[in-house]
Coordinates of C-alpha atoms (C1' of nucleotides) in Angstrom, one line a residue:
Chain V
M976 CA -49.0 -3.2 -39.1
E977 CA -51.1 0.1 -37.0
R978 CA -50.6 1.9 -34.7
R979 CA -53.2 2.9 -32.8
S980 CA -53.0 2.9 -29.2
K981 CA -56.3 2.3 -28.2
L982 CA -55.2 0.4 -25.0
C983 CA -58.8 1.4 -23.7
Q984 CA -61.9 1.8 -26.4
D985 CA -64.5 2.6 -23.9
D986 CA -63.7 3.2 -20.8
G987 CA -66.1 4.1 -18.9
M988 CA -68.3 5.6 -20.5
R989 CA -71.3 3.3 -21.1
K990 CA -72.8 2.5 -17.9
A991 CA -70.0 0.7 -16.1
P992 CA -71.3 -2.6 -15.3
T993 CA -69.4 -3.6 -12.5
R994 CA -66.1 -2.3 -12.1
V995 CA -64.9 -0.8 -16.1
D996 CA -61.6 -2.0 -15.2
R997 CA -61.7 -5.6 -13.8
R998 CA -58.7 -5.9 -15.3
T999 CA -56.5 -2.8 -16.3
D1000 CA -54.3 -4.4 -18.3
A1001 CA -57.1 -5.9 -21.0
L1002 CA -55.4 -7.8 -24.0
S1003 CA -54.1 -5.3 -27.6
K1004 CA -52.0 -5.7 -30.7
P1005 CA -49.6 -3.5 -29.0
R1006 CA -49.7 -4.8 -26.1
I1007 CA -49.1 -8.4 -27.2
V1008 CA -45.8 -7.2 -30.1
T1009 CA -44.3 -5.7 -26.9
R1010 CA -44.4 -8.6 -24.9
A1011 CA -43.5 -10.5 -27.3
I1012 CA -40.1 -8.1 -28.1
A1013 CA -39.1 -8.2 -24.7
I1014 CA -39.8 -12.4 -24.8
L1015 CA -37.4 -12.2 -27.9
D1016 CA -34.8 -9.8 -26.5
D1017 CA -34.0 -12.1 -23.7
G1018 CA -34.5 -15.7 -24.6
G1019 CA -33.8 -15.4 -28.4
I1020 CA -36.5 -16.2 -31.2
E1021 CA -36.8 -20.0 -30.3
A1022 CA -38.1 -18.9 -26.7
L1023 CA -41.1 -16.9 -28.4
T1024 CA -44.0 -19.1 -28.0
F1025 CA -47.2 -19.2 -28.1
R1026 CA -47.6 -20.4 -24.7
S1027 CA -44.8 -18.5 -23.3
L1028 CA -46.4 -15.6 -24.9
A1029 CA -50.0 -16.8 -23.0
A1030 CA -48.5 -17.5 -20.2
S1031 CA -46.5 -14.1 -20.0
L1032 CA -49.5 -11.9 -20.6
S1033 CA -51.8 -14.7 -18.2
T1034 CA -54.0 -15.6 -20.4
G1035 CA -54.6 -18.2 -23.3
Q1036 CA -52.7 -19.3 -25.7
G1037 CA -56.1 -18.9 -27.6
A1038 CA -56.5 -15.4 -26.8
L1039 CA -53.7 -14.3 -28.7
F1040 CA -54.5 -15.7 -32.2
Y1041 CA -57.9 -13.1 -31.6
H1042 CA -55.8 -9.8 -31.5
V1043 CA -53.5 -11.3 -33.8
T1044 CA -53.6 -13.6 -37.4
N1045 CA -50.7 -16.1 -36.7
K1046 CA -47.0 -16.5 -35.4
A1047 CA -45.8 -14.9 -39.0
E1048 CA -47.7 -11.8 -38.1
L1049 CA -46.6 -11.4 -34.8
L1050 CA -42.6 -11.6 -35.7
A1051 CA -43.3 -9.1 -38.8
L1052 CA -45.0 -6.6 -36.1
A1053 CA -42.4 -7.0 -33.8
A1054 CA -39.9 -6.2 -36.5
T1055 CA -41.0 -3.1 -37.5
D1056 CA -41.4 -1.2 -33.9
V1057 CA -37.5 -1.9 -33.1
L1058 CA -36.6 -1.3 -36.8
S1059 CA -38.9 2.0 -36.7
D1060 CA -37.2 3.0 -33.8
A1061 CA -33.7 2.5 -34.6
M1062 CA -34.3 4.3 -38.0
N1063 CA -36.0 7.3 -36.1
G1064 CA -32.8 7.8 -34.0
T1065 CA -30.8 8.8 -37.0
D1066 CA -33.1 11.9 -38.4
G1067 CA -31.1 14.7 -39.6
T1068 CA -27.4 13.3 -37.6
A1069 CA -25.4 13.6 -41.0
G1070 CA -24.9 15.2 -44.3
T1071 CA -26.7 14.3 -47.0
T1072 CA -23.9 11.6 -48.2
G1073 CA -23.2 9.8 -44.9
R1074 CA -27.1 9.7 -44.5
V1075 CA -27.3 6.3 -46.3
S1076 CA -24.9 4.6 -43.9
T1077 CA -25.6 6.4 -40.8
T1078 CA -29.1 4.4 -41.7
M1079 CA -27.3 1.2 -42.3
I1080 CA -25.7 1.4 -39.3
A1081 CA -28.4 1.8 -37.6
V1082 CA -30.1 -1.4 -38.8
F1083 CA -27.1 -3.4 -37.6
D1084 CA -27.1 -2.3 -34.5
A1085 CA -30.1 -2.7 -34.0
M1086 CA -29.6 -6.2 -35.4
T1087 CA -27.2 -6.8 -32.6
A1088 CA -28.9 -5.3 -29.6
H1089 CA -31.8 -7.2 -31.1
P1090 CA -29.9 -10.5 -32.1
W1091 CA -33.5 -12.9 -33.2
L1092 CA -33.8 -9.3 -36.0
G1093 CA -31.9 -10.5 -38.4
A1094 CA -33.1 -13.8 -38.5
Q1095 CA -36.6 -12.8 -38.9
L1096 CA -35.6 -9.6 -41.8
S1097 CA -33.7 -12.7 -43.4
S1098 CA -36.8 -15.2 -43.5
A1099 CA -39.0 -13.0 -44.6
P1100 CA -37.8 -9.7 -47.1
W1101 CA -41.1 -9.4 -48.1
Q1102 CA -42.5 -7.8 -45.0
P1103 CA -43.4 -4.0 -43.9
A1104 CA -40.0 -3.6 -41.8
V1105 CA -38.0 -4.2 -44.9
L1106 CA -40.5 -1.9 -47.2
H1107 CA -39.5 0.3 -44.7
L1108 CA -35.7 0.1 -45.3
F1109 CA -35.7 0.0 -48.7
D1110 CA -38.1 3.1 -49.0
R1111 CA -35.6 5.1 -46.5
I1112 CA -32.7 4.1 -48.2
G1113 CA -34.2 4.8 -51.8
N1114 CA -35.3 8.4 -51.0
E1115 CA -31.9 8.8 -49.1
L1116 CA -29.7 7.8 -52.4
D1117 CA -32.1 10.0 -54.5
A1118 CA -31.4 12.9 -52.0
L1119 CA -27.9 12.5 -52.6
G1120 CA -28.2 12.6 -56.3
V1121 CA -28.1 8.9 -58.0
P1122 CA -30.0 9.5 -61.5
D1123 CA -33.6 7.8 -61.5
G1124 CA -32.4 4.3 -63.8
H1125 CA -29.8 3.4 -61.4
L1126 CA -32.0 3.8 -57.9
F1127 CA -33.6 0.7 -57.8
D1128 CA -30.9 -1.5 -57.8
A1129 CA -29.0 0.4 -56.0
A1130 CA -30.7 0.6 -53.4
S1131 CA -31.5 -2.5 -53.8
V1132 CA -28.2 -4.3 -53.2
L1133 CA -27.2 -2.1 -50.2
V1134 CA -31.0 -3.7 -49.0
H1135 CA -29.4 -7.3 -50.2
H1136 CA -26.3 -6.2 -48.1
V1137 CA -28.3 -5.9 -44.6
L1138 CA -30.3 -8.9 -45.2
G1139 CA -27.5 -10.9 -45.8
I1140 CA -25.3 -9.8 -42.8
A1141 CA -28.8 -10.5 -41.1
S1142 CA -29.0 -13.6 -42.2
Q1143 CA -25.5 -14.1 -40.1
F1144 CA -27.1 -13.3 -36.9
R1145 CA -29.3 -16.6 -36.9
A1146 CA -29.2 -19.1 -34.1
T1147 CA -26.9 -16.8 -31.5
G1148 CA -25.2 -19.4 -29.7
E1149 CA -24.3 -20.9 -33.1
L1150 CA -22.5 -18.2 -33.8
T1151 CA -20.8 -17.5 -30.8
S1152 CA -19.5 -21.1 -30.9
V1153 CA -18.2 -20.2 -34.5
N1154 CA -16.5 -17.3 -33.3
S1155 CA -15.0 -18.5 -30.2
D1156 CA -12.2 -20.5 -32.2
R1157 CA -13.3 -19.5 -36.2
P1158 CA -10.0 -21.4 -37.7
A1159 CA -10.9 -25.4 -36.0
F1160 CA -14.7 -24.4 -36.9
I1161 CA -13.8 -23.3 -40.5
H1162 CA -11.0 -26.9 -40.5
S1163 CA -14.3 -28.7 -39.5
A1164 CA -16.6 -27.5 -41.3
T1165 CA -15.1 -27.5 -44.8
D1166 CA -13.8 -31.2 -43.8
G1167 CA -10.7 -30.8 -45.0
A1168 CA -11.2 -29.7 -49.0
V1169 CA -8.4 -27.1 -50.1
H1170 CA -9.6 -23.4 -49.4
P1171 CA -6.8 -21.2 -50.6
F1172 CA -8.6 -18.3 -49.7
L1173 CA -10.3 -19.1 -46.1
D1174 CA -6.2 -20.4 -45.4
K1175 CA -4.6 -17.0 -46.8
I1176 CA -7.0 -14.6 -44.6
G1177 CA -7.7 -16.9 -41.4
P1178 CA -6.0 -14.3 -39.0
Q1179 CA -8.5 -11.8 -40.7
L1180 CA -11.6 -14.1 -40.2
V1181 CA -9.9 -14.1 -36.5
H1182 CA -9.6 -10.9 -35.6
H1183 CA -11.7 -9.1 -37.9
D1184 CA -14.6 -6.8 -36.1
D1185 CA -17.9 -7.8 -38.2
R1186 CA -19.2 -4.1 -38.0
D1187 CA -16.1 -2.5 -39.2
Q1188 CA -16.9 -5.7 -41.8
F1189 CA -20.2 -4.6 -42.3
T1190 CA -19.3 -0.5 -42.9
A1191 CA -16.4 -1.8 -45.4
G1192 CA -19.1 -3.4 -47.5
V1193 CA -21.6 -0.5 -47.7
D1194 CA -18.5 1.8 -48.4
I1195 CA -17.5 -0.5 -51.4
I1196 CA -21.4 -0.5 -52.4
I1197 CA -21.6 3.3 -52.2
A1198 CA -18.2 3.5 -54.4
G1199 CA -19.4 1.5 -56.8
I1200 CA -22.9 3.2 -56.8
T1201 CA -21.3 6.4 -57.6
A1202 CA -19.0 5.4 -60.0
R1203 CA -21.3 3.6 -62.2
A1204 CA -24.1 7.0 -61.6
R1205 CA -21.3 9.3 -62.6
L1206 CA -20.3 7.3 -65.9
A1207 CA -24.2 7.3 -66.7
H1208 CA -24.9 10.0 -66.5
T1209 CA -23.2 13.7 -66.4
P1210 CA -20.0 14.6 -64.7
S1211 CA -21.3 16.7 -61.8
P1212 CA -19.0 17.4 -59.3
P1213 CA -18.7 14.6 -56.5
N1214 CA -21.1 16.1 -53.9
T1215 CA -19.4 15.7 -51.1
H1216 CA -20.6 18.5 -48.5
A1217 CA -23.4 17.8 -46.5
D1218 CA -26.7 19.9 -48.1
K1219 CA -28.8 21.3 -45.2
Chain T
M914 CA -20.1 -33.9 -45.9
E915 CA -17.4 -36.5 -47.5
R916 CA -18.5 -37.9 -50.9
R917 CA -16.7 -40.6 -51.2
S918 CA -19.8 -42.9 -53.8
K919 CA -19.0 -46.5 -52.0
L920 CA -22.7 -47.4 -52.4
C921 CA -22.3 -51.8 -51.9
Q922 CA -19.1 -51.6 -49.7
D923 CA -18.4 -54.9 -49.3
D924 CA -20.5 -57.0 -51.9
G925 CA -20.8 -60.0 -52.9
M926 CA -17.1 -60.8 -51.6
R927 CA -17.8 -62.7 -48.1
K928 CA -19.3 -65.4 -48.2
A929 CA -22.9 -64.7 -49.6
P930 CA -25.3 -65.8 -46.8
T931 CA -28.5 -66.7 -48.6
R932 CA -28.6 -63.6 -51.3
V933 CA -26.1 -60.9 -50.9
D934 CA -28.6 -58.6 -52.6
R935 CA -31.6 -59.2 -50.7
R936 CA -31.7 -55.0 -51.0
T937 CA -29.8 -53.9 -53.8
D938 CA -30.8 -50.6 -52.2
A939 CA -28.9 -50.3 -49.0
L940 CA -29.4 -47.4 -47.0
S941 CA -25.6 -44.8 -47.4
K942 CA -25.3 -41.1 -46.7
P943 CA -25.3 -40.0 -50.8
R944 CA -28.1 -41.9 -51.9
I945 CA -30.0 -40.7 -48.6
V946 CA -29.4 -37.3 -49.4
T947 CA -29.7 -37.7 -53.2
R948 CA -33.2 -38.7 -52.3
A949 CA -33.4 -36.0 -50.1
I950 CA -33.0 -33.1 -53.1
A951 CA -35.7 -35.1 -55.0
I952 CA -38.1 -34.3 -52.7
L953 CA -37.3 -30.3 -52.2
D954 CA -36.9 -29.8 -55.9
D955 CA -40.0 -30.8 -56.8
G956 CA -41.7 -30.1 -53.2
G957 CA -40.3 -27.3 -51.9
I958 CA -38.8 -27.1 -48.2
E959 CA -41.5 -28.1 -46.3
A960 CA -41.9 -31.0 -48.0
L961 CA -39.1 -32.4 -46.8
T962 CA -39.7 -34.4 -43.8
F963 CA -38.6 -37.5 -41.8
R964 CA -41.1 -39.3 -42.5
S965 CA -41.5 -38.4 -46.0
L966 CA -37.9 -39.0 -46.5
A967 CA -38.0 -42.7 -44.7
A968 CA -41.0 -43.4 -47.1
S969 CA -39.5 -42.9 -50.1
L970 CA -36.8 -44.7 -49.1
S971 CA -38.7 -47.3 -47.8
T972 CA -37.3 -47.2 -44.6
G973 CA -38.3 -46.5 -40.7
Q974 CA -37.1 -42.7 -39.4
G975 CA -34.8 -44.0 -37.4
A976 CA -32.8 -45.5 -39.7
L977 CA -32.4 -42.1 -41.1
F978 CA -30.4 -41.1 -37.6
Y979 CA -28.3 -43.8 -38.3
H980 CA -26.3 -42.6 -41.7
V981 CA -27.2 -39.0 -40.6
T982 CA -27.1 -36.4 -37.5
N983 CA -29.6 -34.1 -37.7
K984 CA -31.5 -32.6 -40.2
A985 CA -29.5 -29.6 -40.2
E986 CA -27.0 -31.8 -41.4
L987 CA -29.0 -33.1 -43.7
L988 CA -30.3 -29.9 -45.8
A989 CA -26.5 -29.0 -45.3
L990 CA -25.2 -31.7 -47.7
A991 CA -28.2 -31.2 -49.7
A992 CA -26.8 -27.6 -50.0
T993 CA -22.9 -28.8 -50.9
D994 CA -24.1 -31.2 -53.0
V995 CA -26.0 -28.7 -55.6
L996 CA -24.2 -25.8 -55.4
S997 CA -21.0 -27.9 -55.7
D998 CA -22.4 -28.9 -59.1
A999 CA -23.3 -25.3 -60.1
M1000 CA -19.9 -24.1 -59.5
N1001 CA -17.9 -26.8 -61.3
G1002 CA -20.3 -25.8 -64.4
T1003 CA -18.6 -23.1 -64.4
D1004 CA -14.7 -23.9 -64.9
G1005 CA -13.0 -21.6 -67.8
T1006 CA -15.9 -20.2 -69.3
A1007 CA -14.3 -16.5 -69.2
G1008 CA -11.2 -14.7 -68.3
T1009 CA -10.5 -13.6 -65.6
T1010 CA -12.1 -10.2 -64.9
G1011 CA -15.7 -12.0 -66.1
R1012 CA -15.0 -15.0 -63.3
V1013 CA -16.1 -13.4 -60.6
S1014 CA -19.8 -12.7 -61.8
T1015 CA -20.0 -16.0 -63.6
T1016 CA -19.4 -18.0 -60.4
M1017 CA -22.6 -15.4 -59.1
I1018 CA -24.6 -16.0 -61.4
A1019 CA -24.5 -19.6 -61.3
V1020 CA -25.5 -19.6 -58.1
F1021 CA -28.1 -17.5 -58.5
D1022 CA -29.3 -20.1 -61.2
A1023 CA -28.6 -23.0 -58.9
M1024 CA -31.2 -20.9 -56.2
T1025 CA -34.1 -20.3 -59.3
A1026 CA -33.6 -24.2 -60.1
H1027 CA -33.8 -25.1 -56.9
P1028 CA -35.8 -22.5 -54.8
W1029 CA -35.4 -24.3 -51.5
L1030 CA -31.6 -23.4 -52.0
G1031 CA -31.9 -20.0 -51.0
A1032 CA -33.3 -20.6 -47.9
Q1033 CA -31.3 -22.9 -46.8
L1034 CA -27.7 -21.1 -47.5
S1035 CA -29.6 -17.7 -45.5
S1036 CA -30.6 -19.6 -42.5
A1037 CA -27.4 -20.9 -42.0
P1038 CA -24.1 -18.8 -43.4
W1039 CA -21.7 -21.0 -42.0
Q1040 CA -22.4 -24.2 -43.4
P1041 CA -19.7 -25.6 -45.6
A1042 CA -21.4 -24.2 -48.9
V1043 CA -21.2 -20.9 -47.8
L1044 CA -17.9 -21.3 -47.3
H1045 CA -16.6 -22.5 -50.7
L1046 CA -18.9 -20.3 -52.2
F1047 CA -17.1 -17.7 -49.8
D1048 CA -13.7 -19.4 -51.0
R1049 CA -13.5 -19.5 -54.3
I1050 CA -14.6 -15.7 -55.1
G1051 CA -11.8 -15.1 -52.5
N1052 CA -9.9 -16.6 -54.9
E1053 CA -11.1 -15.5 -58.3
L1054 CA -11.1 -11.5 -56.6
D1055 CA -7.6 -13.0 -55.7
A1056 CA -6.7 -13.7 -59.5
L1057 CA -8.4 -10.3 -60.6
G1058 CA -5.5 -8.7 -58.9
V1059 CA -7.6 -7.3 -55.9
P1060 CA -4.7 -6.4 -53.0
D1061 CA -4.4 -8.4 -50.5
G1062 CA -6.0 -5.8 -47.8
H1063 CA -9.4 -5.1 -49.4
L1064 CA -10.1 -9.7 -50.8
F1065 CA -11.5 -10.1 -47.6
D1066 CA -14.1 -7.4 -46.9
A1067 CA -14.2 -7.8 -51.3
A1068 CA -14.9 -11.3 -51.2
S1069 CA -17.4 -10.4 -48.3
V1070 CA -20.0 -8.2 -50.0
L1071 CA -20.1 -10.6 -52.5
V1072 CA -21.1 -13.6 -50.9
H1073 CA -23.7 -11.5 -48.6
H1074 CA -25.1 -10.3 -51.8
V1075 CA -25.9 -13.3 -52.9
L1076 CA -27.2 -14.4 -49.1
G1077 CA -29.3 -11.4 -49.3
I1078 CA -31.4 -12.2 -52.3
A1079 CA -31.0 -16.3 -51.3
S1080 CA -33.2 -14.8 -48.6
Q1081 CA -35.3 -13.8 -51.2
F1082 CA -36.3 -17.5 -52.1
R1083 CA -37.8 -18.3 -49.0
A1084 CA -41.3 -19.5 -49.6
T1085 CA -41.8 -20.0 -53.5
G1086 CA -45.4 -19.7 -52.7
E1087 CA -45.1 -16.5 -51.2
L1088 CA -42.9 -14.9 -53.6
T1089 CA -44.9 -15.9 -56.8
S1090 CA -48.0 -14.4 -55.1
V1091 CA -45.7 -11.3 -54.2
N1092 CA -45.0 -11.1 -58.0
S1093 CA -48.9 -11.9 -59.2
D1094 CA -49.7 -8.6 -58.2
R1095 CA -46.6 -6.6 -56.6
P1096 CA -48.0 -2.4 -56.3
A1097 CA -51.5 -4.1 -54.3
F1098 CA -49.0 -6.4 -52.2
I1099 CA -47.1 -3.4 -51.4
H1100 CA -49.8 -1.4 -50.9
S1101 CA -51.3 -3.9 -48.1
A1102 CA -47.7 -4.9 -46.5
T1103 CA -47.0 -1.0 -46.0
D1104 CA -50.3 -1.1 -44.6
G1105 CA -50.6 3.2 -45.9
A1106 CA -47.9 4.8 -44.7
V1107 CA -46.0 6.9 -46.8
H1108 CA -43.5 5.2 -49.1
P1109 CA -42.3 8.3 -51.6
F1110 CA -39.6 6.2 -52.9
L1111 CA -41.8 2.8 -53.6
D1112 CA -44.3 4.8 -55.3
K1113 CA -41.8 6.4 -57.6
I1114 CA -40.0 3.2 -58.4
G1115 CA -43.5 0.9 -58.7
P1116 CA -43.7 0.3 -62.0
Q1117 CA -40.0 -1.0 -62.1
L1118 CA -40.7 -3.0 -59.2
V1119 CA -43.5 -4.8 -61.5
H1120 CA -41.9 -5.2 -64.4
H1121 CA -38.4 -5.8 -63.5
D1122 CA -36.2 -9.0 -63.9
D1123 CA -34.8 -10.6 -60.7
R1124 CA -31.7 -11.8 -62.0
D1125 CA -31.0 -8.7 -64.3
Q1126 CA -31.2 -6.8 -60.7
F1127 CA -28.9 -9.1 -59.3
T1128 CA -26.3 -9.3 -62.3
A1129 CA -27.0 -5.5 -62.0
G1130 CA -26.0 -5.7 -58.0
V1131 CA -22.8 -7.9 -58.8
D1132 CA -21.9 -5.2 -61.5
I1133 CA -22.4 -2.0 -58.8
I1134 CA -20.2 -4.8 -56.7
I1135 CA -17.4 -5.1 -58.5
A1136 CA -17.3 -1.4 -59.8
G1137 CA -17.2 -0.5 -56.2
I1138 CA -14.0 -2.8 -55.3
T1139 CA -12.0 -2.0 -58.4
A1140 CA -12.4 1.1 -57.6
R1141 CA -11.6 1.4 -53.3
A1142 CA -8.2 -1.3 -54.9
R1143 CA -6.9 1.3 -57.4
L1144 CA -7.7 3.8 -54.9
A1145 CA -5.7 2.1 -52.3
H1146 CA -2.7 1.0 -54.3
T1147 CA -0.6 1.8 -57.1
P1148 CA -2.6 3.6 -60.0
S1149 CA -1.7 0.3 -62.0
P1150 CA -3.2 -0.9 -65.8
P1151 CA -7.0 -1.7 -66.0
N1152 CA -6.4 -5.4 -66.0
T1153 CA -9.3 -5.3 -68.0
H1154 CA -8.3 -8.7 -70.1
A1155 CA -8.6 -12.0 -68.9
D1156 CA -4.7 -13.3 -67.9
K1157 CA -5.4 -17.3 -68.4
Chain Y
dA1471 C1' -66.5 -9.0 -27.9
dC1472 C1' -63.5 -11.1 -26.3
dC1473 C1' -61.4 -15.1 -23.6
dT1474 C1' -60.2 -19.9 -21.9
dG1475 C1' -58.0 -24.8 -22.7
dA1476 C1' -58.1 -28.6 -24.7
dA1477 C1' -57.7 -30.9 -28.7
dC1478 C1' -55.8 -31.7 -32.9
dA1479 C1' -52.1 -32.4 -36.5
dC1480 C1' -47.9 -32.3 -37.2
dC1481 C1' -42.6 -31.9 -36.6
dG1482 C1' -37.5 -33.5 -35.2
dT1483 C1' -35.7 -36.7 -32.2
dT1484 C1' -34.5 -41.3 -29.1
dC1485 C1' -34.9 -45.8 -28.3
dA1486 C1' -36.3 -50.5 -26.9
dA1487 C1' -36.4 -53.7 -29.9
dG1488 C1' -35.8 -56.9 -33.7
dT1489 C1' -32.0 -59.3 -37.6
Chain X
dA93 C1' -24.2 -53.2 -37.7
dC94 C1' -28.2 -51.4 -39.4
dC95 C1' -32.9 -51.3 -39.1
dT96 C1' -38.0 -51.0 -37.4
dG97 C1' -41.7 -48.1 -35.8
dA98 C1' -43.8 -46.8 -31.4
dA99 C1' -43.0 -42.8 -28.1
dC100 C1' -41.6 -38.9 -26.4
dA101 C1' -41.6 -33.1 -26.1
dC102 C1' -42.9 -29.7 -28.5
dC103 C1' -44.6 -26.9 -31.2
dG104 C1' -48.9 -24.0 -34.1
dT105 C1' -53.7 -23.1 -34.9
dT106 C1' -58.7 -24.7 -33.9
dC107 C1' -62.8 -24.4 -31.4
dA108 C1' -66.5 -25.7 -28.6
dA109 C1' -67.7 -23.6 -24.7
dG110 C1' -67.5 -19.9 -20.9
dT111 C1' -68.5 -15.1 -19.6

DNA sequence: ACCTGAACACCGTTCAAGT
DNA sequence: ACCTGAACACCGTTCAAGT
C-alpha cells in the first residue's frame, strides 16, 4: 500500500563491507509489484505464480513472502498501481459534468488494457483500489451538485456498474471465445430453454461494442441520479456546463 | 443444464439381478448438484471440494467426473438451480412497473441466503444462470414499454448492478469482518491516503443497510432508463400502472 | 536483515483397474 | 455403464538453514 521508493535504503554510507551493490537490484515491494504487473499483463491472471514471479526476479519463492504478505496483497497492490495511473490520467480533462464519465471510462479502458484487472477488482471489492475509485467518484458527484443525501447511493451504483463489467473481464480466453460466435454460444449455454428477449436482441449481442455499451450504461445511471436528485431537492438549474 | 429428474432410470423392470436397489441412491447429475448446494450453503464456497463432495455422497472423486465435466460446470449448475428457484418465486407478484425491481430484489435475497451465489455469478457472467436473468429482466423491461432501441442497454445496466453487488458477496468472512468495524477497516485499507468523500460519508457506510442500498440503486437505474427512454421516444403517458 | 529451496498441505483432474 | 482410489501436476505458504 505504501508507495515510498526506497530502493536502496542504506546505500554505501556504512562501511561498505565488500561492495555495497553486490546486487544493484535488491528485492523490494515496488520492484516485486512492477514485475508482477508485467507478468499479469502478458500472461493473464493465471500466469502469475509465486514460482513464476520468483523465477522472473531470479530469487526463491520464500524471498517474496519476506516483502509481501500473501497473493491477495500482491494482487491488490498491482491493482492499485494500475488503477491509480489510469485515474491520474484524467485530471482536469472536462468540465464538472463530464468528469464522472471520464473517470468511469478511464477505468474501463484500464481494464481492457490489463484484462486481469477486472477479475481482481471484482474478486475483492473492498480493496484499496476500489475504495479509491469510490472516493473519486463520490467527490466528482459532490462537485456536480448531487445533494448529500443521495451521494452514497449514487456513487455506489456507479461503482457497482464498473464492478459488474469488471466481472466480464474474467478469463480472457473465455470472453474472446464468446465474442467469436455469440449466437451459437448463447444457444448452447442456455441449452434450448426459451429466451424470448435473448432471441430478440440477438443481432445487437453480436455486433455491439462493449465500450459503447458501458458508456451507455453510465449515461443511464447519471440520468437517473440527476432525475432523482432534482426530484428530491430544489429544481435548480441543470448545471450542464463546465465550471472550472 | 438439463433438469430431468430421472433418479432411477430403469427401476426393477429388467430381471432384477440380485437386488435392484443394492443402492437406492445411484449417482446422478441432479443428486450431485443438490448435495453440492447443501455443502456450499453451510460451508461457503471453499468448502466445496471434489473430495468433500465425494465423501458426502460416499463415492470416489472419480465417479463425480463421470457425471459432471468439471468444477465450473458443477458450480454453474448449482447457480442455475438456486437462481431459478428464486426467480420463480416472483411470478405475478406486482404490476408491470414493479416487476423489474421485484426480480432484482429476489436475486439479491437469493444471494444473501446463499452467500456463495454472488461469487459464482460474478466469476462467470456468461453462465446460463446469468443469461436467464438477463432474459427475464429484458422481457420485463419490454413489457414496461421501454423502446426496442434501449432495451439492450437498459437490461445490461441492471444485470451489471446485480453482478456488481454480487462481487461483494465473495469471501463471507471478509465481508463480515468489514461490517464489524468499517471505519477502522477503511482507514487501514486506504493506508492514510486522503479520501474526503469516504470521510464524509463514513457514518452512512457504517449504518447503512446493504439491501436498502441495493434497491436504491435499482430505483436510480430505473429512473434513468425511463428518463432516457421518454426522451428518445414519444412523450407517452407515464405508464405507471400495472397492465396485466 | 535478507534470502534460499526443500517440504507441507491442498487442490482439480486423470486413469488404470475393478464390477 | 458405472464406479474406485491412487497418482499427477500444480498451487500458496511455511520454515529450517544459510549469508
